[in-house]
Tab-separated table of C-alpha atoms in Angstrom:
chain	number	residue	atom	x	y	z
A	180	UNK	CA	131.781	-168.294	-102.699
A	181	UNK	CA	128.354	-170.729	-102.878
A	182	UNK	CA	128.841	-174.102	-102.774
A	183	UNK	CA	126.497	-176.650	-103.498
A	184	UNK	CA	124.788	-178.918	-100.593
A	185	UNK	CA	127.019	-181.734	-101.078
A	186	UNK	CA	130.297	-179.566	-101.463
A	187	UNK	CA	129.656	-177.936	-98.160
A	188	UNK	CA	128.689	-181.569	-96.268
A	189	UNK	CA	132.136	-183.211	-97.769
A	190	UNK	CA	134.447	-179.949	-96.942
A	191	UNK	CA	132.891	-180.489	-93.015
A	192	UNK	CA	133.463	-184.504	-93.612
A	193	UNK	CA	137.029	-183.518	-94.404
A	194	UNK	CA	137.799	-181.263	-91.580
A	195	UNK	CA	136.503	-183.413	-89.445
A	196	UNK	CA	138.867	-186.222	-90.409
A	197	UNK	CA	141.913	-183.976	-90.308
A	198	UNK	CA	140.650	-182.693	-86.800
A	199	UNK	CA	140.634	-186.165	-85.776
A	200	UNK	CA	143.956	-187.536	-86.961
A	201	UNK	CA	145.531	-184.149	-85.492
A	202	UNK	CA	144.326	-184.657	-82.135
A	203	UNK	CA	145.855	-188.533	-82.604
A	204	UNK	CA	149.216	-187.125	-83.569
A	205	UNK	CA	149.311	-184.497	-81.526
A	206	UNK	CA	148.124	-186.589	-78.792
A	207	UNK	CA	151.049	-189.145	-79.445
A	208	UNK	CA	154.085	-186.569	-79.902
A	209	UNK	CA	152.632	-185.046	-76.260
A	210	UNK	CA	153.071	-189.159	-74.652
A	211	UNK	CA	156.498	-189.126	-76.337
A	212	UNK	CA	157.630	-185.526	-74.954
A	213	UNK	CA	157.934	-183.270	-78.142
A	214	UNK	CA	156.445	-180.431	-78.457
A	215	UNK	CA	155.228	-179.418	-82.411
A	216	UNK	CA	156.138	-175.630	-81.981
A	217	UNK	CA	155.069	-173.217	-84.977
A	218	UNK	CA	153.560	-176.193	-86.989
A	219	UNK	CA	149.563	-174.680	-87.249
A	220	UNK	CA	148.856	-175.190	-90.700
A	221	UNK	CA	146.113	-172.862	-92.356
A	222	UNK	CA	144.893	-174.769	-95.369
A	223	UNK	CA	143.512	-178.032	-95.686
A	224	UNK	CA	146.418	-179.098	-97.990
A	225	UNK	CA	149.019	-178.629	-95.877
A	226	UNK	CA	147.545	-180.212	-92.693
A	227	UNK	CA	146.548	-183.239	-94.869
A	228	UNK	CA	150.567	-183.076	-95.938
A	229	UNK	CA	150.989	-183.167	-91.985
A	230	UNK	CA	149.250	-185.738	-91.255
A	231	UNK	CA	150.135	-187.895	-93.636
A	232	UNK	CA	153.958	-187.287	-93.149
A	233	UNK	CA	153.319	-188.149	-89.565
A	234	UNK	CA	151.546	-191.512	-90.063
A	235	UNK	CA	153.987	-192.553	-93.134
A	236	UNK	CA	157.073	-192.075	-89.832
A	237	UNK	CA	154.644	-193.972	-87.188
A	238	UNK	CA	153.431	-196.687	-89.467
A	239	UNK	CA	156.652	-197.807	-91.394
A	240	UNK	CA	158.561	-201.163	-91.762
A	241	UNK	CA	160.672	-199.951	-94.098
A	242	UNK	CA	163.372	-197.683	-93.852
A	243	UNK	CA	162.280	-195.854	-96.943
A	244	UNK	CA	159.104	-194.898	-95.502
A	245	UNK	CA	161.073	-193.094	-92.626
A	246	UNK	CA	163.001	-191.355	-95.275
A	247	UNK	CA	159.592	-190.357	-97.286
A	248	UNK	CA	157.752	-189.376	-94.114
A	249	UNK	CA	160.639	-186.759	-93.666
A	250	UNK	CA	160.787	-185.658	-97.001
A	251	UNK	CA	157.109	-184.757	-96.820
């Protein structure tokens, strides 16, 4: 498939912001002793789902954003 300039500079922009907040995450769940077994995402959708599941649990005062981050 071509893609123009711009498509192909914000698809690199993007994987490099989901390669980043990976390595965070996965660099956190190592400090806290769990292991993220059989959890490689392919697609760009599903690791941002990932990632955003796991900052929703990290980051939340509620209780409902424990219960979303699962859900996710």
């Amino acid at each position: 498939m071509l893609l123009e300039d711009e498509d192909c500079k914000l698809l690199e922009k993007i994987a490099e912001m989901i390669g980043s907040a990976e390595a965070k995450t996965s660099f956190e769940y190592q400090g806290l002793g769990l292991v993220l077994l059989g959890l490689q995402a392919e697609g760009y959708g599903s690791k941002i789902l990932r990632v955003t599941a796991a900052m929703l649990d990290r980051g939340g005062v509620w209780g409902v954003t424990h219960l979303m981050a699962r859900a996710v």
